[in-house]
PDB file of C-alpha atoms in Angstrom:
ATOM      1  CA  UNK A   1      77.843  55.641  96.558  1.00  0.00           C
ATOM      2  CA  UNK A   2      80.351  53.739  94.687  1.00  0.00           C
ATOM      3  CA  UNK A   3      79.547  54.835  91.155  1.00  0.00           C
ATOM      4  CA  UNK A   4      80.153  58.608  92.513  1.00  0.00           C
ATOM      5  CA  UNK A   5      83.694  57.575  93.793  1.00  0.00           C
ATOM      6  CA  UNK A   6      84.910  56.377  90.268  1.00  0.00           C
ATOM      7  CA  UNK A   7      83.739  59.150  88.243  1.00  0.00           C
ATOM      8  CA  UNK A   8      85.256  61.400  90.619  1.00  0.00           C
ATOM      9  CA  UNK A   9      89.274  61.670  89.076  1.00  0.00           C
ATOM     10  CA  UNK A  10      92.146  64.597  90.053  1.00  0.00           C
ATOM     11  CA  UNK A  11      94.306  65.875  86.923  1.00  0.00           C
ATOM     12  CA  UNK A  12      95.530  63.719  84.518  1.00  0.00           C
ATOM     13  CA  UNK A  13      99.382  63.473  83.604  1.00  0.00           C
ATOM     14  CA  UNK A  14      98.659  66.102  80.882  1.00  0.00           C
ATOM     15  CA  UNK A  15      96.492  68.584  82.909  1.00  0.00           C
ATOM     16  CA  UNK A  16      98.906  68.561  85.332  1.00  0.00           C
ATOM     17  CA  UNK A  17     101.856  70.016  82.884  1.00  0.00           C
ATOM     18  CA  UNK A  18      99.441  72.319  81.782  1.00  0.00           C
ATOM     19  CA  UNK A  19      98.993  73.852  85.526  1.00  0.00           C
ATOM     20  CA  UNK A  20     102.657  73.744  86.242  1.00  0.00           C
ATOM     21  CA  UNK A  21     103.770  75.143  82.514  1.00  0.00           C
ATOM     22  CA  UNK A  22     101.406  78.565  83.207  1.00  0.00           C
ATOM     23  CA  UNK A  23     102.418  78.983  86.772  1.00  0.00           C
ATOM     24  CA  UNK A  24     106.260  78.720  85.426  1.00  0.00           C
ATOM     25  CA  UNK A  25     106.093  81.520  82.893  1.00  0.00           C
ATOM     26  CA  UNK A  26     104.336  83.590  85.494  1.00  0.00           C
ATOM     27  CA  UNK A  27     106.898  82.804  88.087  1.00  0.00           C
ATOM     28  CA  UNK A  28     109.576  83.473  85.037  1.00  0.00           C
ATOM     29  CA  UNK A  29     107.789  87.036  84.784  1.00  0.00           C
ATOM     30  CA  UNK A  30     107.597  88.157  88.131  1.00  0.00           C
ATOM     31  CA  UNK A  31     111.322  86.877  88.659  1.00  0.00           C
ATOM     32  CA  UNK A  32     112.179  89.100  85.578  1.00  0.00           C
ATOM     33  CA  UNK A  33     109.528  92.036  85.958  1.00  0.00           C
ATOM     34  CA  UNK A  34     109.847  92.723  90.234  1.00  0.00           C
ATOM     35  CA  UNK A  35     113.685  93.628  90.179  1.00  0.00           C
ATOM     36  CA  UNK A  36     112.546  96.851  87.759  1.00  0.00           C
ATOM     37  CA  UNK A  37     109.934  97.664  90.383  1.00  0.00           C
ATOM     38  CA  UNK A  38     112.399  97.146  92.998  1.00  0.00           C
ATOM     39  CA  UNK A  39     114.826  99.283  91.217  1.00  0.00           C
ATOM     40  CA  UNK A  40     112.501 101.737  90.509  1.00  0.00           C
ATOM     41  CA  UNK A  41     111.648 102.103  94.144  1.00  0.00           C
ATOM     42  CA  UNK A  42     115.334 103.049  95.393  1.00  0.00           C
ATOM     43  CA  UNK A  43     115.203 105.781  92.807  1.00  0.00           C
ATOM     44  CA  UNK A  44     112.127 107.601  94.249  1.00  0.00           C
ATOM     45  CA  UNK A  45     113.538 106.830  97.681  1.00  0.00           C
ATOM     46  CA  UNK A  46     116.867 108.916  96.027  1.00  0.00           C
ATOM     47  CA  UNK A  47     114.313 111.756  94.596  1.00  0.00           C
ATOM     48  CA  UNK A  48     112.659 112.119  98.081  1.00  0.00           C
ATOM     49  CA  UNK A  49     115.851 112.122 100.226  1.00  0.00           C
ATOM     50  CA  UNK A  50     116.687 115.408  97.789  1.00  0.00           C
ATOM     51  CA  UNK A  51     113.961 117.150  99.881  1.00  0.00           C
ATOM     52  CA  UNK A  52     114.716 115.835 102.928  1.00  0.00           C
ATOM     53  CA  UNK A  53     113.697 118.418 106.244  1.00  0.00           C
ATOM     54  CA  UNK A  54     116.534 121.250 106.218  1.00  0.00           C
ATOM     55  CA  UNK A  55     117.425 121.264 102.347  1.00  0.00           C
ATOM     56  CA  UNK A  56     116.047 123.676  99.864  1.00  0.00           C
ATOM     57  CA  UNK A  57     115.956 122.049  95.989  1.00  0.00           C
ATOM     58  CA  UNK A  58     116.821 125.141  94.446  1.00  0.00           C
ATOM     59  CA  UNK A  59     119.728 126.381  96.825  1.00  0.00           C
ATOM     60  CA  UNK A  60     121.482 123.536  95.371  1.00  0.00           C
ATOM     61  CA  UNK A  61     123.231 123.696  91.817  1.00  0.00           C
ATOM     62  CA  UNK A  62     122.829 121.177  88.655  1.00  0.00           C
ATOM     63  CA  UNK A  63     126.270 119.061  89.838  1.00  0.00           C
ATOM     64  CA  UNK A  64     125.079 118.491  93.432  1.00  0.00           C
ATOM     65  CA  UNK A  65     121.587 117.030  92.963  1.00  0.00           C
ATOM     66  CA  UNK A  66     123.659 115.132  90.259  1.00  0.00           C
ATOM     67  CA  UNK A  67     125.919 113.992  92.736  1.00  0.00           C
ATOM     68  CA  UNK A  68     123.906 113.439  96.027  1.00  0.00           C
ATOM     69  CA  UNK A  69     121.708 111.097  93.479  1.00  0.00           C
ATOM     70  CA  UNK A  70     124.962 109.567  92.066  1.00  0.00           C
ATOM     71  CA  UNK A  71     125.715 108.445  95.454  1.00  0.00           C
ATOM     72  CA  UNK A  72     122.790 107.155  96.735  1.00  0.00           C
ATOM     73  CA  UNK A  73     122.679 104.808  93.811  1.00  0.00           C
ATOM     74  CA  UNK A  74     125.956 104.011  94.804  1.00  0.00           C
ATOM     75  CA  UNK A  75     124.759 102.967  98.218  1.00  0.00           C
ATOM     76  CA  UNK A  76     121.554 101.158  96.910  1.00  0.00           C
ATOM     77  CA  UNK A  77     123.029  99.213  94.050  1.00  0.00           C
ATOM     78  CA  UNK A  78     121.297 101.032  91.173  1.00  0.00           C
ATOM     79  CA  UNK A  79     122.625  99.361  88.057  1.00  0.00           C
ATOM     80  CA  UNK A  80     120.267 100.680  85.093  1.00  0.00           C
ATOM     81  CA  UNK A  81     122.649 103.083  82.852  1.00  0.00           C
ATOM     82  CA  UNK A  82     119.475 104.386  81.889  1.00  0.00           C
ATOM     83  CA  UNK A  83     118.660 105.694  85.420  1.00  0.00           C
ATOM     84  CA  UNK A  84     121.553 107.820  85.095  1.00  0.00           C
ATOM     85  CA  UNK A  85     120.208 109.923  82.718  1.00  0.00           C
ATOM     86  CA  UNK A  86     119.118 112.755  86.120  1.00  0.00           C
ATOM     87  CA  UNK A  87     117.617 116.317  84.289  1.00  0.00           C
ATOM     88  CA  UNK A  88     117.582 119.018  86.336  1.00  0.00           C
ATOM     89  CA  UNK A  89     115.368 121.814  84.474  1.00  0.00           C
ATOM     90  CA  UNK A  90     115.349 125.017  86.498  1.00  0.00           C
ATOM     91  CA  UNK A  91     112.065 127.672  86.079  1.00  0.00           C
ATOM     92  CA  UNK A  92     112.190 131.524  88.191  1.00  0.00           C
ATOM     93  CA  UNK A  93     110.592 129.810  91.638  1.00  0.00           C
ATOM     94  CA  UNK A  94     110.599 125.819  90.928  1.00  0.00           C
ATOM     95  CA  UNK A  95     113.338 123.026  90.187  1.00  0.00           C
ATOM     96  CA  UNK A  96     112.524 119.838  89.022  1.00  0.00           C
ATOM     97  CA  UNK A  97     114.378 116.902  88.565  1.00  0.00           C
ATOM     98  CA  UNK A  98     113.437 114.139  86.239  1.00  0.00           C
ATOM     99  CA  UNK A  99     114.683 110.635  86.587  1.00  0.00           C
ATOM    100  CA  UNK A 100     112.776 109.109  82.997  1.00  0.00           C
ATOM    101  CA  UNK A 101     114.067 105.771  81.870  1.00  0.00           C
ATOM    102  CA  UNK A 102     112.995 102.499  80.119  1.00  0.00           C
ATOM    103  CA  UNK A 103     114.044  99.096  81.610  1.00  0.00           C
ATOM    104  CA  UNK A 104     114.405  96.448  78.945  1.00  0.00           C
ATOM    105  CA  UNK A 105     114.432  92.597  80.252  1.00  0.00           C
ATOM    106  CA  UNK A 106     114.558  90.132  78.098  1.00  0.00           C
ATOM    107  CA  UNK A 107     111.909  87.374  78.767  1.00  0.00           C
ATOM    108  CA  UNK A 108     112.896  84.240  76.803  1.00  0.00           C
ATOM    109  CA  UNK A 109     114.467  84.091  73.051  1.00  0.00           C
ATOM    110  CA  UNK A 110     113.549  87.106  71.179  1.00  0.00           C
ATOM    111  CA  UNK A 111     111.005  88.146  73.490  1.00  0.00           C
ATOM    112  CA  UNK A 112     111.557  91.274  75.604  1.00  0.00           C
ATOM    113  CA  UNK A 113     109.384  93.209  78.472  1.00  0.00           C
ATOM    114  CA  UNK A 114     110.042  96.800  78.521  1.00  0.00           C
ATOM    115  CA  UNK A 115     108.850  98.964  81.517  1.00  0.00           C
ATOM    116  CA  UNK A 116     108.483 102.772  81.167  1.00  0.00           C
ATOM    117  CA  UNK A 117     109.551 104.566  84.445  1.00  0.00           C
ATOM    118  CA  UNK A 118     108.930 108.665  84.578  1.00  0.00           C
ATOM    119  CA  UNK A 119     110.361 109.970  88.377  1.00  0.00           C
ATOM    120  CA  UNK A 120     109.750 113.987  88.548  1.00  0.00           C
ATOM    121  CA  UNK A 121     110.106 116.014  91.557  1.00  0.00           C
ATOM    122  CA  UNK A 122     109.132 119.116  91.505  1.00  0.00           C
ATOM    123  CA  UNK A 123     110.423 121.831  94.531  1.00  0.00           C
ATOM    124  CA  UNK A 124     107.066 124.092  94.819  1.00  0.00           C
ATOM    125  CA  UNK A 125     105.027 120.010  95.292  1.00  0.00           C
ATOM    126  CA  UNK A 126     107.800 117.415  97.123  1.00  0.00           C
ATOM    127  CA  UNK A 127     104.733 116.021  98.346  1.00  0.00           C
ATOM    128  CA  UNK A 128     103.383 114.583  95.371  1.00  0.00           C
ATOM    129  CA  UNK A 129     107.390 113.432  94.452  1.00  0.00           C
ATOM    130  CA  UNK A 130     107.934 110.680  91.458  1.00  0.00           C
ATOM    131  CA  UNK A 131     104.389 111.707  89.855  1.00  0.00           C
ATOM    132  CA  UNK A 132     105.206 113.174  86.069  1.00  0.00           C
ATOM    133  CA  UNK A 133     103.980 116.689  86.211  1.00  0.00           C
ATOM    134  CA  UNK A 134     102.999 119.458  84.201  1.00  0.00           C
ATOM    135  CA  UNK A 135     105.271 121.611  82.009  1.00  0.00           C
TER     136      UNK A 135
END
């Protein structure tokens, strides 16, 4: 019984910088990465409130979906410049408007993590808002 209990040892000094070196960079990630999810998610909250119950997409004009959007990310403390960038493409029956954006972060030194976001909403599917869809 004794034998058993010396060969049985925890970490070592060195293992244990090991553990706590990988669980840092992926705390350093998610603490980078989750803020461009977060983001991400007040903008298709912003595309959805468009087609709230009572408004019609295409009754409204290019300025107005520009401008309800504009506010709302006023309100929800959208900061990415690139999010900005709102296209409203109008067809004979459909409008769609198409909130596509990259979010750069840098990681550490000359390392950076870029996320590709593509929001569309489309007025003949609000259902299936913030999915990119079909020309």
């Amino acid at each position: 019984m004794m034998k058993t209990l010396k060969k049985q040892q925890g970490l070592g000094m060195l293992g244990w910088l090991v553990v706590l070196a990988v669980a840092g960079f992926f705390l350093l990630c998610a603490f980078k990465i989750i803020p461009l999810y977060a983001e991400n998610r007040y903008i298709v909250s912003g595309l959805k409130a468009l087609v709230e119950p009572g408004t019609k997409l295409e009754d409204m004009t290019t300025a107005e979906i520009k401008k309800k959007m504009g506010n709302f990310y006023m309100i929800n403390n959208v900061r990415s410049k690139e999010a900005q960038n709102i296209v409203v493409d109008r067809a004979a029956n459909r409008v769609v408007v198409k909130v596509d954006y990259e979010a750069r972060v840098n990681l550490f030194y000359n390392l950076d993590v870029v996320v590709d976001f593509k929001n569309h909403l489309d007025s003949t599917a609000p259902h299936q808002c913030c999915k990119p869809v079909a020309e």
